[in-house]
Coordinates of C-alpha atoms in Angstrom, one line a residue:
Chain A
X1093 CA 31.2 19.0 -2.6
X1094 CA 33.6 16.8 -0.6
X1095 CA 33.3 16.4 3.1
X1096 CA 36.8 15.6 4.4
X1097 CA 35.6 13.8 7.5
X1098 CA 34.1 11.0 5.3
X1099 CA 37.7 10.1 4.2
X1100 CA 39.3 10.1 7.7
X1101 CA 41.8 7.4 8.5
X1102 CA 40.1 4.8 10.7
X1103 CA 42.4 5.7 13.7
X1104 CA 41.5 9.4 13.4
X1105 CA 37.8 8.5 13.0
X1106 CA 38.0 6.4 16.2
X1107 CA 39.7 9.2 18.1
X1108 CA 37.0 11.6 17.0
X1109 CA 34.3 9.1 18.0
X1110 CA 35.8 8.4 21.4
X1111 CA 36.0 12.1 22.2
X1112 CA 32.5 12.6 21.2
X1113 CA 31.3 9.5 23.1
X1114 CA 32.8 10.9 26.3
X1115 CA 31.1 14.3 25.7
X1116 CA 27.7 12.8 24.9
X1117 CA 28.0 10.4 27.8
X1118 CA 28.8 13.3 30.2
X1119 CA 25.9 15.2 28.8
X1120 CA 23.3 12.4 29.3
X1121 CA 24.8 11.6 32.7
X1122 CA 24.2 15.1 33.8
X1123 CA 20.8 15.5 32.4
X1124 CA 18.9 12.1 32.0
X1125 CA 18.3 10.2 35.2
X1126 CA 17.8 7.0 33.2
X1127 CA 21.3 7.2 31.8
X1128 CA 22.9 8.4 35.1
X1129 CA 21.5 5.3 36.8
X1130 CA 22.8 3.1 34.0
X1131 CA 26.3 4.5 34.3
X1132 CA 26.2 4.3 38.1
X1133 CA 25.1 0.7 37.9
X1134 CA 28.1 -0.2 35.8
X1135 CA 30.4 1.9 38.0
X1136 CA 31.6 3.9 34.9
X1137 CA 32.3 7.6 34.9
X1138 CA 31.7 9.1 31.5
X1139 CA 35.0 11.0 31.7
X1140 CA 37.0 7.9 32.2
X1141 CA 35.8 6.0 29.1
X1142 CA 39.0 4.8 27.6
X1143 CA 37.8 3.0 24.4
X1144 CA 34.8 2.7 22.2
X1145 CA 34.8 -1.0 23.1
X1146 CA 33.5 -0.1 26.6
X1147 CA 30.2 0.7 25.1
X1148 CA 29.4 -2.9 24.7
X1149 CA 28.7 -3.2 28.4
X1150 CA 26.2 -0.5 28.3
X1151 CA 22.4 -1.3 28.3
X1152 CA 20.5 -0.8 25.1
X1153 CA 17.9 1.9 24.7
X1154 CA 14.9 1.1 22.6
X1155 CA 11.3 2.2 21.8
X1156 CA 10.2 0.7 25.0
X1157 CA 12.6 2.9 27.0
X1158 CA 11.3 5.9 25.2
X1159 CA 7.7 4.9 25.8
X1160 CA 8.4 4.4 29.5
X1161 CA 9.7 8.0 29.6
X1162 CA 7.0 9.4 27.4
X1163 CA 6.9 12.2 26.5
X1164 CA 10.0 14.2 27.6
X1165 CA 11.7 11.9 30.1
X1166 CA 14.7 11.2 27.8
X1167 CA 15.3 14.8 26.9
X1168 CA 18.8 16.0 27.8
X1169 CA 18.1 19.7 27.6
X1170 CA 15.4 21.9 29.0
X1171 CA 12.4 22.7 26.7
X1172 CA 13.7 26.3 26.3
X1173 CA 16.5 24.9 24.2
X1174 CA 14.3 22.7 22.1
X1175 CA 13.5 24.0 18.6
X1176 CA 11.6 21.1 17.0
X1177 CA 9.9 17.9 18.2
X1178 CA 9.1 14.9 16.0
X1179 CA 7.7 11.5 16.6
X1180 CA 7.2 8.1 15.0
X1181 CA 4.7 5.4 15.8
X1182 CA 5.4 3.4 18.8
X1183 CA 4.2 -0.1 19.7
X1184 CA 1.2 1.4 21.5
X1185 CA -0.8 4.4 20.5
X1186 CA 1.8 6.8 21.8
X1187 CA 4.4 8.1 19.4
X1188 CA 8.1 7.9 20.1
X1189 CA 9.2 11.4 20.8
X1190 CA 12.5 13.0 19.7
X1191 CA 13.6 16.6 19.9
X1192 CA 16.2 18.8 18.3
X1193 CA 18.1 21.8 19.6
X1194 CA 19.4 24.5 17.2
X1195 CA 22.6 22.6 16.9
X1196 CA 20.8 19.3 16.3
X1197 CA 19.0 20.8 13.4
X1198 CA 22.3 21.9 12.0
X1199 CA 23.7 18.4 12.3
X1200 CA 20.5 17.0 10.7
X1201 CA 20.9 19.5 7.8
X1202 CA 24.6 18.5 7.5
X1203 CA 24.2 14.8 7.4
X1204 CA 21.3 15.0 5.0
X1205 CA 23.2 17.4 2.8
X1206 CA 26.1 15.0 2.9
X1207 CA 23.7 12.2 1.9
X1208 CA 22.4 14.0 -1.1
X1209 CA 26.0 14.9 -2.1
X1210 CA 27.0 11.3 -1.7
X1211 CA 24.6 10.4 -4.5
X1212 CA 26.1 13.1 -6.7
X1213 CA 23.6 15.8 -6.0
X1214 CA 24.7 19.4 -5.6
X1215 CA 23.6 23.1 -5.4
X1216 CA 22.4 23.1 -9.0
X1217 CA 19.8 20.4 -8.4
X1218 CA 16.1 20.9 -7.9
X1219 CA 14.9 18.5 -5.3
X1220 CA 11.3 17.3 -5.5
X1221 CA 10.7 16.2 -2.0
X1222 CA 7.8 13.7 -1.9
X1223 CA 8.3 12.5 1.7
X1224 CA 5.5 13.4 4.0
X1225 CA 6.0 16.7 5.9
X1226 CA 4.8 16.6 9.4
X1227 CA 5.6 14.7 12.6
X1228 CA 7.3 12.1 10.5
X1229 CA 10.9 13.1 10.0
X1230 CA 11.2 12.2 6.3
X1231 CA 9.9 15.4 4.8
X1232 CA 11.6 18.0 6.9
X1233 CA 14.9 16.1 7.1
X1234 CA 15.3 16.0 3.4
X1235 CA 14.1 19.6 3.2
X1236 CA 16.8 20.8 5.6
X1237 CA 19.5 18.8 3.8
X1238 CA 18.6 20.2 0.4
X1239 CA 18.7 23.7 1.8
X1240 CA 22.0 23.1 3.4
X1241 CA 23.4 21.8 0.2
X1242 CA 22.3 24.9 -1.6
X1243 CA 19.9 23.0 -3.9
X1244 CA 16.4 24.3 -4.7
X1245 CA 13.7 22.3 -2.8
X1246 CA 10.2 21.8 -3.9
X1247 CA 8.3 20.7 -0.8
X1248 CA 5.7 18.5 -2.4
X1249 CA 5.1 16.2 0.6
X1250 CA 3.5 12.8 -0.2
X1251 CA 0.6 12.1 -2.5
X1252 CA -1.1 14.2 -5.1
X1253 CA 0.5 12.2 -8.0
X1254 CA -0.9 14.3 -10.8
X1255 CA 0.5 17.5 -9.3
X1256 CA 3.8 15.8 -8.6
X1257 CA 4.2 14.9 -12.2
X1258 CA 2.9 18.2 -13.5
X1259 CA 5.4 20.1 -11.5
X1260 CA 8.2 17.6 -12.3
X1261 CA 7.6 18.4 -15.9
X1262 CA 7.2 22.2 -15.5
X1263 CA 9.9 22.7 -12.9
X1264 CA 12.3 20.2 -14.5
X1265 CA 13.2 18.7 -11.1
X1266 CA 16.3 16.6 -11.1
X1267 CA 16.2 14.7 -7.8
X1268 CA 13.1 12.8 -6.5
X1269 CA 13.0 11.9 -2.9
X1270 CA 10.2 9.5 -1.8
X1271 CA 9.6 5.8 -0.9
X1272 CA 10.8 3.4 -3.5
X1273 CA 7.3 2.0 -4.0
X1274 CA 5.9 5.5 -4.5
X1275 CA 8.5 6.1 -7.2
X1276 CA 7.2 3.1 -9.1
X1277 CA 3.6 4.2 -8.6
X1278 CA 4.4 7.6 -9.9
X1279 CA 6.0 6.2 -13.0
X1280 CA 2.9 4.2 -13.7
X1281 CA 0.8 7.2 -13.1
X1282 CA 3.0 9.2 -15.5
X1283 CA 2.2 6.8 -18.3
X1284 CA -1.5 7.3 -17.7
X1285 CA -0.9 11.0 -18.1
X1286 CA 1.0 10.4 -21.4
X1287 CA 4.2 11.5 -19.7
X1288 CA 7.2 9.3 -20.6
X1289 CA 9.0 8.9 -17.2
X1290 CA 12.3 8.2 -19.1
X1291 CA 12.2 11.6 -20.6
X1292 CA 11.8 13.8 -17.5
X1293 CA 14.7 15.9 -16.2
X1294 CA 15.1 13.5 -13.2
X1295 CA 18.5 12.1 -12.8
X1296 CA 18.6 10.8 -9.2
X1297 CA 16.2 9.1 -6.9
X1298 CA 16.9 9.1 -3.2
X1299 CA 14.6 6.5 -1.9
X1300 CA 14.0 5.0 1.5
X1301 CA 11.8 4.7 4.6
X1302 CA 10.8 1.2 3.6
X1303 CA 12.5 -2.1 2.7
X1304 CA 13.3 -2.7 -1.0
X1305 CA 15.5 -4.9 -3.1
X1306 CA 18.1 -4.7 -5.8
X1307 CA 15.6 -5.9 -8.4
X1308 CA 13.3 -3.1 -7.4
X1309 CA 16.2 -0.7 -7.9
X1310 CA 16.8 -2.0 -11.4
X1311 CA 13.2 -1.6 -12.2
X1312 CA 13.1 2.0 -10.8
X1313 CA 16.3 2.9 -12.6
X1314 CA 15.0 1.5 -15.9
X1315 CA 11.5 3.0 -15.8
X1316 CA 12.7 6.5 -14.8
X1317 CA 16.1 6.4 -16.5
X1318 CA 17.8 7.6 -13.3
X1319 CA 20.2 6.3 -10.7
X1320 CA 18.3 5.2 -7.6
X1321 CA 20.0 5.3 -4.1
X1322 CA 18.9 3.7 -0.9
X1323 CA 18.8 6.0 2.1
X1324 CA 18.5 5.0 5.7
X1325 CA 17.4 6.8 8.8
X1326 CA 15.1 6.6 11.8
X1327 CA 13.6 9.4 13.8
X1328 CA 15.2 8.1 17.1
X1329 CA 18.7 8.7 15.6
X1330 CA 17.9 11.9 13.7
X1331 CA 15.6 11.1 10.8
X1332 CA 16.7 10.5 7.2
X1333 CA 20.4 11.0 6.6
X1334 CA 21.9 8.4 8.9
X1335 CA 23.3 6.3 6.0
X1336 CA 23.2 6.4 2.2
X1337 CA 24.6 4.6 -0.8
X1338 CA 27.4 6.2 -3.0
X1339 CA 27.9 5.6 -6.7
X1340 CA 29.1 2.1 -5.9
X1341 CA 25.6 1.1 -4.7
X1342 CA 27.1 -1.5 -2.5
X1343 CA 26.1 -0.8 1.0
X1344 CA 25.1 2.4 2.8
X1345 CA 27.8 4.7 4.2
X1346 CA 26.9 5.5 7.7
X1347 CA 28.0 9.0 8.9
X1348 CA 30.0 7.5 11.7
X1349 CA 31.4 10.8 12.9
X1350 CA 27.8 11.5 14.2
X1351 CA 26.4 8.0 14.5
X1352 CA 28.4 5.2 16.0
X1353 CA 27.3 1.8 14.7
X1354 CA 27.5 -1.7 16.3
X1355 CA 26.0 -4.9 14.9
X1356 CA 25.1 -7.3 17.6
X1357 CA 23.5 -10.7 18.0
X1358 CA 20.0 -9.7 19.2
X1359 CA 19.8 -12.8 21.4
X1360 CA 23.2 -12.8 23.1
X1361 CA 23.9 -9.1 22.8
X1362 CA 27.4 -9.8 21.6
X1363 CA 29.0 -8.2 18.6
X1364 CA 28.8 -10.2 15.4
X1365 CA 31.9 -10.4 13.2
X1366 CA 32.2 -8.0 10.3
X1367 CA 30.0 -9.0 7.4
X1368 CA 27.6 -11.1 9.4
X1369 CA 24.0 -10.3 10.0
X1370 CA 22.9 -8.9 13.3
X1371 CA 20.9 -6.0 14.8
X1372 CA 22.1 -2.5 14.1
X1373 CA 22.7 -0.5 17.3
X1374 CA 23.5 3.2 17.0
X1375 CA 24.9 5.7 19.5
X1376 CA 24.3 9.3 18.6
X1377 CA 27.6 11.0 19.2
X1378 CA 26.7 14.7 18.8
X1379 CA 23.0 15.2 19.5
X1380 CA 22.0 17.4 22.3
X1381 CA 18.2 17.2 22.8
X1382 CA 17.6 13.5 22.6
X1383 CA 21.0 11.7 22.4
X1384 CA 20.7 8.0 22.8
X1385 CA 23.4 5.6 23.8
X1386 CA 23.2 2.2 22.0
X1387 CA 19.8 2.6 20.5
X1388 CA 18.5 -0.8 19.3
X1389 CA 17.1 -0.1 15.8
X1390 CA 15.7 -3.7 15.5
X1391 CA 16.9 -3.6 11.9
X1392 CA 18.9 -6.6 10.7
X1393 CA 22.0 -5.6 8.7
X1394 CA 25.6 -6.5 8.2
X1395 CA 28.4 -4.0 8.3
X1396 CA 31.8 -3.6 6.7
X1397 CA 34.6 -1.2 7.7
X1398 CA 36.5 -1.7 4.5
X1399 CA 37.4 1.5 2.6
X1400 CA 34.9 1.9 -0.2
X1401 CA 36.4 0.7 -3.4
X1402 CA 34.0 2.8 -5.4
X1403 CA 34.2 6.3 -3.7
X1404 CA 37.1 6.0 -1.3
X1405 CA 35.1 7.0 1.8
X1406 CA 36.2 5.4 5.0
X1407 CA 32.7 5.6 6.6
X1408 CA 31.5 2.1 7.4
X1409 CA 28.9 0.6 5.1
X1410 CA 25.8 -1.2 6.3
X1411 CA 23.9 -3.6 4.0
X1412 CA 20.3 -3.0 3.0
X1413 CA 17.9 -3.7 5.8
X1414 CA 17.5 -7.5 5.7
X1415 CA 14.7 -7.8 8.2
X1416 CA 13.5 -6.9 11.7
X1417 CA 13.9 -8.4 15.1
X1418 CA 10.4 -7.4 16.1
X1419 CA 7.1 -7.5 14.3
X1420 CA 7.1 -4.0 13.0
X1421 CA 5.9 -3.6 9.5
X1422 CA 6.7 -0.7 7.2
X1423 CA 3.7 0.1 5.1
X1424 CA 4.0 2.9 2.6
X1425 CA 6.9 4.3 4.7
X1426 CA 4.9 4.3 7.9
X1427 CA 5.8 2.1 10.9
X1428 CA 3.0 -0.3 11.8
X1429 CA 3.0 -2.5 14.9
X1430 CA 0.4 -5.3 15.2
X1431 CA 0.0 -4.3 18.8
X1432 CA -1.4 -0.9 17.7
X1433 CA -4.2 -2.7 15.9
X1434 CA -4.7 -5.0 18.8
X1435 CA -5.3 -2.1 21.2
X1436 CA -7.9 -0.7 18.9
X1437 CA -9.8 -4.0 18.6
X1438 CA -9.8 -4.4 22.4
X1439 CA -11.7 -1.2 22.6
X1440 CA -14.4 -2.5 20.3
X1441 CA -16.7 -4.9 22.1
X1442 CA -18.1 -6.6 19.0
X1443 CA -14.8 -8.1 17.9
X1444 CA -12.4 -10.6 19.3
X1445 CA -8.9 -9.4 19.7
X1446 CA -8.1 -12.1 17.1
X1447 CA -6.9 -10.5 14.0
X1448 CA -4.5 -11.0 11.2
X1449 CA -2.7 -8.5 9.0
X1450 CA -2.2 -9.3 5.4
X1451 CA 0.2 -7.1 3.5
X1452 CA 0.2 -7.2 -0.2
X1453 CA 1.6 -5.0 -2.9
X1454 CA -1.0 -4.0 -5.4
X1455 CA 1.0 -2.6 -8.4
X1456 CA 3.6 -0.5 -6.6
X1457 CA 1.7 0.3 -3.4
X1458 CA 1.4 -1.7 -0.2
X1459 CA -2.1 -2.7 0.9
X1460 CA -2.9 -3.6 4.5
X1461 CA -5.9 -5.8 5.1
X1462 CA -6.9 -6.3 8.7
X1463 CA -8.9 -9.4 9.2
X1464 CA -11.0 -9.4 12.3
X1465 CA -12.9 -12.2 13.9
X1466 CA -16.5 -11.4 14.7
X1467 CA -17.6 -12.1 18.3
X1468 CA -20.6 -14.5 18.3
X1469 CA -22.3 -12.6 21.0
X1470 CA -22.6 -9.6 18.8
X1471 CA -23.1 -11.3 15.5
X1472 CA -26.1 -9.6 13.9
X1473 CA -28.0 -11.1 11.1
X1474 CA -28.3 -7.8 9.5
X1475 CA -25.8 -6.8 6.8
X1476 CA -26.1 -3.2 7.7
X1477 CA -25.0 -3.7 11.3
X1478 CA -22.0 -5.7 10.2
X1479 CA -21.0 -3.2 7.6
X1480 CA -21.2 -0.4 10.1
X1481 CA -19.0 -2.4 12.4
X1482 CA -16.5 -2.8 9.6
X1483 CA -16.5 0.9 8.9
X1484 CA -16.1 1.7 12.6
X1485 CA -13.1 -0.6 12.9
X1486 CA -11.6 0.9 9.7
X1487 CA -12.0 4.4 11.0
X1488 CA -10.5 3.7 14.4
X1489 CA -7.5 1.8 13.0
X1490 CA -6.9 4.5 10.4
X1491 CA -6.9 7.2 13.0
X1492 CA -4.2 5.4 15.0
X1493 CA -2.1 4.3 12.0
X1494 CA -2.5 7.3 9.7
X1495 CA -2.7 5.0 6.7
X1496 CA -5.7 3.6 4.8
X1497 CA -6.5 0.0 5.6
X1498 CA -9.1 -2.5 4.4
X1499 CA -11.0 -4.3 7.1
X1500 CA -12.5 -7.7 6.5
X1501 CA -14.7 -9.5 9.0
X1502 CA -14.0 -13.2 9.3
X1503 CA -15.6 -16.1 11.1
X1504 CA -14.4 -16.7 14.7
X1505 CA -11.5 -19.1 15.1
X1506 CA -10.6 -19.0 11.4
X1507 CA -7.4 -17.2 11.9
X1508 CA -4.6 -19.7 12.1
X1509 CA -3.2 -20.3 15.5
X1510 CA 0.0 -22.0 16.0
X1511 CA 0.9 -23.3 19.5
X1512 CA -2.1 -21.3 20.8
X1513 CA -0.6 -18.1 19.4
X1514 CA -2.2 -16.5 16.4
X1515 CA 0.0 -15.8 13.4
X1516 CA -0.5 -12.1 13.3
X1517 CA 1.2 -11.0 10.1
X1518 CA 1.2 -12.5 6.6
X1519 CA 3.5 -10.4 4.5
X1520 CA 2.9 -11.3 0.9
X1521 CA 5.1 -8.6 -0.6
X1522 CA 8.0 -9.9 -2.6
X1523 CA 10.5 -7.3 -1.7
Chain B
X351 CA -46.9 -16.8 15.9
X352 CA -43.2 -16.3 15.5
X353 CA -40.9 -18.7 13.7
X354 CA -37.3 -19.5 14.5
X355 CA -34.7 -18.7 11.9
X356 CA -31.0 -19.5 12.1
X357 CA -28.6 -17.0 10.7
X358 CA -25.0 -18.0 10.0
X359 CA -22.1 -15.7 9.4
X360 CA -20.0 -16.8 6.4
X361 CA -16.9 -15.6 4.8
X362 CA -17.1 -15.5 1.0
X363 CA -14.9 -18.4 0.1
X364 CA -15.3 -21.4 -2.1
X365 CA -16.9 -24.4 -0.3
X366 CA -18.1 -22.7 2.8
X367 CA -21.8 -23.0 2.0
X368 CA -21.3 -26.7 1.1
X369 CA -19.8 -27.2 4.5
X370 CA -23.0 -26.0 6.1
X371 CA -25.3 -28.1 4.0
X372 CA -23.1 -31.0 4.7
X373 CA -23.4 -30.7 8.5
X374 CA -27.2 -30.4 8.1
X375 CA -27.5 -33.3 5.7
X376 CA -25.5 -35.6 8.0
X377 CA -27.9 -34.7 10.9
X378 CA -30.9 -35.3 8.6
X379 CA -32.1 -31.8 9.0
X380 CA -34.4 -30.6 6.3
X381 CA -34.2 -27.0 5.0
X382 CA -37.6 -25.4 4.6
X383 CA -36.4 -22.0 3.3
X384 CA -33.1 -20.4 2.6
X385 CA -31.8 -17.0 1.9
X386 CA -28.3 -15.6 1.4
X387 CA -27.4 -12.0 1.8
X388 CA -24.0 -11.0 0.8
X389 CA -21.4 -8.3 0.5
X390 CA -18.1 -8.5 -1.2
X391 CA -16.4 -10.0 1.8
X392 CA -19.0 -11.9 3.8
X393 CA -22.4 -13.2 3.7
X394 CA -25.2 -14.1 6.0
X395 CA -27.1 -17.3 5.4
X396 CA -30.6 -17.5 6.8
X397 CA -32.3 -20.8 7.2
X398 CA -35.7 -22.1 8.3
X399 CA -35.3 -25.8 9.1
X400 CA -37.5 -28.6 10.4
X401 CA -35.5 -28.9 13.7
X402 CA -34.2 -25.5 14.6
X403 CA -32.9 -26.3 18.0
X404 CA -31.0 -29.3 16.9
X405 CA -29.7 -27.5 13.9
X406 CA -28.4 -24.7 16.1
X407 CA -26.6 -27.1 18.3
X408 CA -24.8 -29.0 15.6
X409 CA -23.9 -26.0 13.6
X410 CA -22.4 -24.3 16.7
X411 CA -20.5 -27.5 17.5
X412 CA -19.2 -27.5 14.0
X413 CA -17.7 -24.0 14.7
X414 CA -20.1 -21.8 12.9
X415 CA -21.0 -18.3 14.1
X416 CA -24.8 -18.4 14.4
X417 CA -27.6 -16.5 15.8
X418 CA -31.3 -17.4 16.3
X419 CA -33.8 -14.9 15.3
X420 CA -37.6 -14.7 15.3
X421 CA -39.3 -14.1 12.0
X422 CA -42.9 -14.1 10.8
X423 CA -44.3 -16.5 8.2
X424 CA -47.1 -15.0 6.2
X425 CA -49.3 -16.9 3.8
X426 CA -49.6 -15.2 0.5
X427 CA -52.1 -15.9 -2.2
X428 CA -50.2 -17.2 -5.2
X429 CA -51.9 -14.7 -7.7
X430 CA -51.2 -11.2 -8.9
X431 CA -51.5 -8.7 -6.1
X432 CA -51.0 -11.3 -3.3
X433 CA -47.7 -9.9 -2.1
X434 CA -48.9 -6.3 -2.6
X435 CA -51.8 -6.8 -0.3
X436 CA -49.5 -7.7 2.6
X437 CA -46.9 -5.0 1.8
X438 CA -49.7 -2.4 1.7
X439 CA -50.5 -3.1 5.3
X440 CA -46.9 -2.4 6.3
X441 CA -46.8 0.7 4.2
X442 CA -50.0 2.1 5.7
X443 CA -48.8 1.5 9.2
X444 CA -45.4 3.1 8.5
X445 CA -43.5 -0.1 9.4
X446 CA -40.3 -1.1 7.8
X447 CA -39.3 -4.6 6.8
X448 CA -35.6 -5.5 7.5
X449 CA -35.6 -8.2 5.0
X450 CA -37.8 -10.9 3.5
X451 CA -37.7 -14.0 1.4
X452 CA -40.3 -16.5 0.2
X453 CA -40.9 -20.1 -0.6
X454 CA -43.6 -22.1 -2.2
X455 CA -45.8 -24.4 -0.1
X456 CA -46.6 -27.4 -2.1
X457 CA -49.6 -28.7 -0.1
X458 CA -51.8 -25.7 -0.3
X459 CA -50.4 -24.1 -3.5
X460 CA -49.7 -21.0 -1.6
X461 CA -46.6 -18.9 -1.1
X462 CA -45.1 -18.2 2.2
X463 CA -43.1 -15.0 2.9
X464 CA -40.6 -15.0 5.7
X465 CA -40.5 -11.4 7.1
X466 CA -38.1 -9.9 9.6
X467 CA -39.1 -6.7 11.3
X468 CA -37.9 -4.7 14.3
X469 CA -41.1 -5.1 16.2
X470 CA -42.7 -8.5 15.5
X471 CA -45.5 -8.2 18.0
X472 CA -46.8 -5.1 16.4
X473 CA -46.4 -6.5 12.9
X474 CA -48.3 -9.7 13.8
X475 CA -51.2 -7.5 15.1
X476 CA -51.3 -5.5 11.9
X477 CA -51.1 -8.5 9.6
X478 CA -53.8 -10.4 11.5
X479 CA -56.1 -7.4 11.6
X480 CA -55.5 -7.0 7.8
X481 CA -56.7 -10.5 7.2
X482 CA -53.4 -12.2 6.5
X483 CA -52.9 -15.8 7.5
X484 CA -49.8 -16.4 9.6
X485 CA -48.1 -19.7 10.1
X486 CA -46.9 -20.8 13.6
X487 CA -43.4 -22.1 14.0
X488 CA -44.6 -25.7 14.5
X489 CA -46.6 -25.5 11.3
X490 CA -43.7 -24.2 9.3
X491 CA -41.2 -26.7 10.6
X492 CA -43.5 -29.6 9.7
X493 CA -44.5 -28.4 6.2

């Protein structure tokens, strides 16, 4: 299926974006005190916005903004119009809350259906959706898109590798959606079940929610004998379906009729030239429940507006995520902030808030080890007491992060400190 | 009747134990008894030394995580049933031992068991009443 909007002339696309920007600006101006204040401070009336360029003066919205207005302070509609609420991890224990109206769910379904179609999927496909279903937007987003496209969806959610493979064989699923690392893990698991991953019915992998590389793509394509596509999304914008690769596999097309991208220098806030690295900032042009103007994704990308030589789409393409401007880690598709771990440790008397996170990739899956310094005051000379402490820390951290971690007690003052500040994260994954 | 023991928290990594013995050797501190309890990630080194206070100070200065504990030193006949006699007293009184380790005392040809219990006062009373010889701290340090 071809979506005409994806091939619009740049001028027509900009006209559409400008109209939508005015509408969404008026909507947030009317309904969100935070945005009304921002417009008033700048002396701008939403109705008088003349060009997309005017956006650059507007303040950024980020996770911190959402946290300050937790839970519903950034909602632009009354709860009676909200149909679904999702969240992703924030820098503290509180999740970042986003909401969807009936129409938002339609848009989400549309952009996700367009994403699957962009990889060559259609109504004849059987989509095995191994993204987690729940508060995390991955599972339901892909689900809605597959439904919209008319494909059959198998809502597997994450984990349960044996069953994933069993049903992949029995149902002859053709599209696998999950994190790239899980797709590798699953292929390795298949071999242990005497299933040849190259001989399944799979033809497409739609993989995302964590950083990966071209060499990982080649590996995945070879072990599964499929085409693997990078998909990008974040719950604050809509969830999965913000941008995806086409058959050219050279940059991710962003659905710019709904999401207006800018790439800025995170230090100066100024736009960087096309093709140069900077922070991706997105304005949602059509959302109703939680539209955000200039949302700072903290993801480092470059962008090109050139018409795609592979597919002919005029939708701008962003590069793969090249890094982050903050210390957020993505572990098995889940956002992890070191500060979340710090707040857990501060609650536990026996430990110093000195810790280090060591991320490794064991086989295909990420492992997070939390090294914690033991407080001398509470050092017990009994193994049992220390092991119980280790277990307690593990349990508390896991309940906050929702992923399994390994906790290791280390001697005080052994964690490297540079300029008095501890180096919190050692990422040993070669992505 | 209690003896000072120094416990040191140690990560399991190559050369760590050697660093501790190095610090002690330099300060001319003699180790009377040593025990190492370990898990896959960390260990606890327990030491009885001739100068506990000084050892504690220099180890702490060297940046080690340490703790001083009181343990009991029991003299055991170095013959079959020697250890059993002592453990029998604990069993009969329903008292648990947290951990123990032993060393051989060369002057008297007897073995010494270092015992850690939750309630040392009570343990000392039981052992003495059961006819077990206990060594004082000073005696152990100067062995």
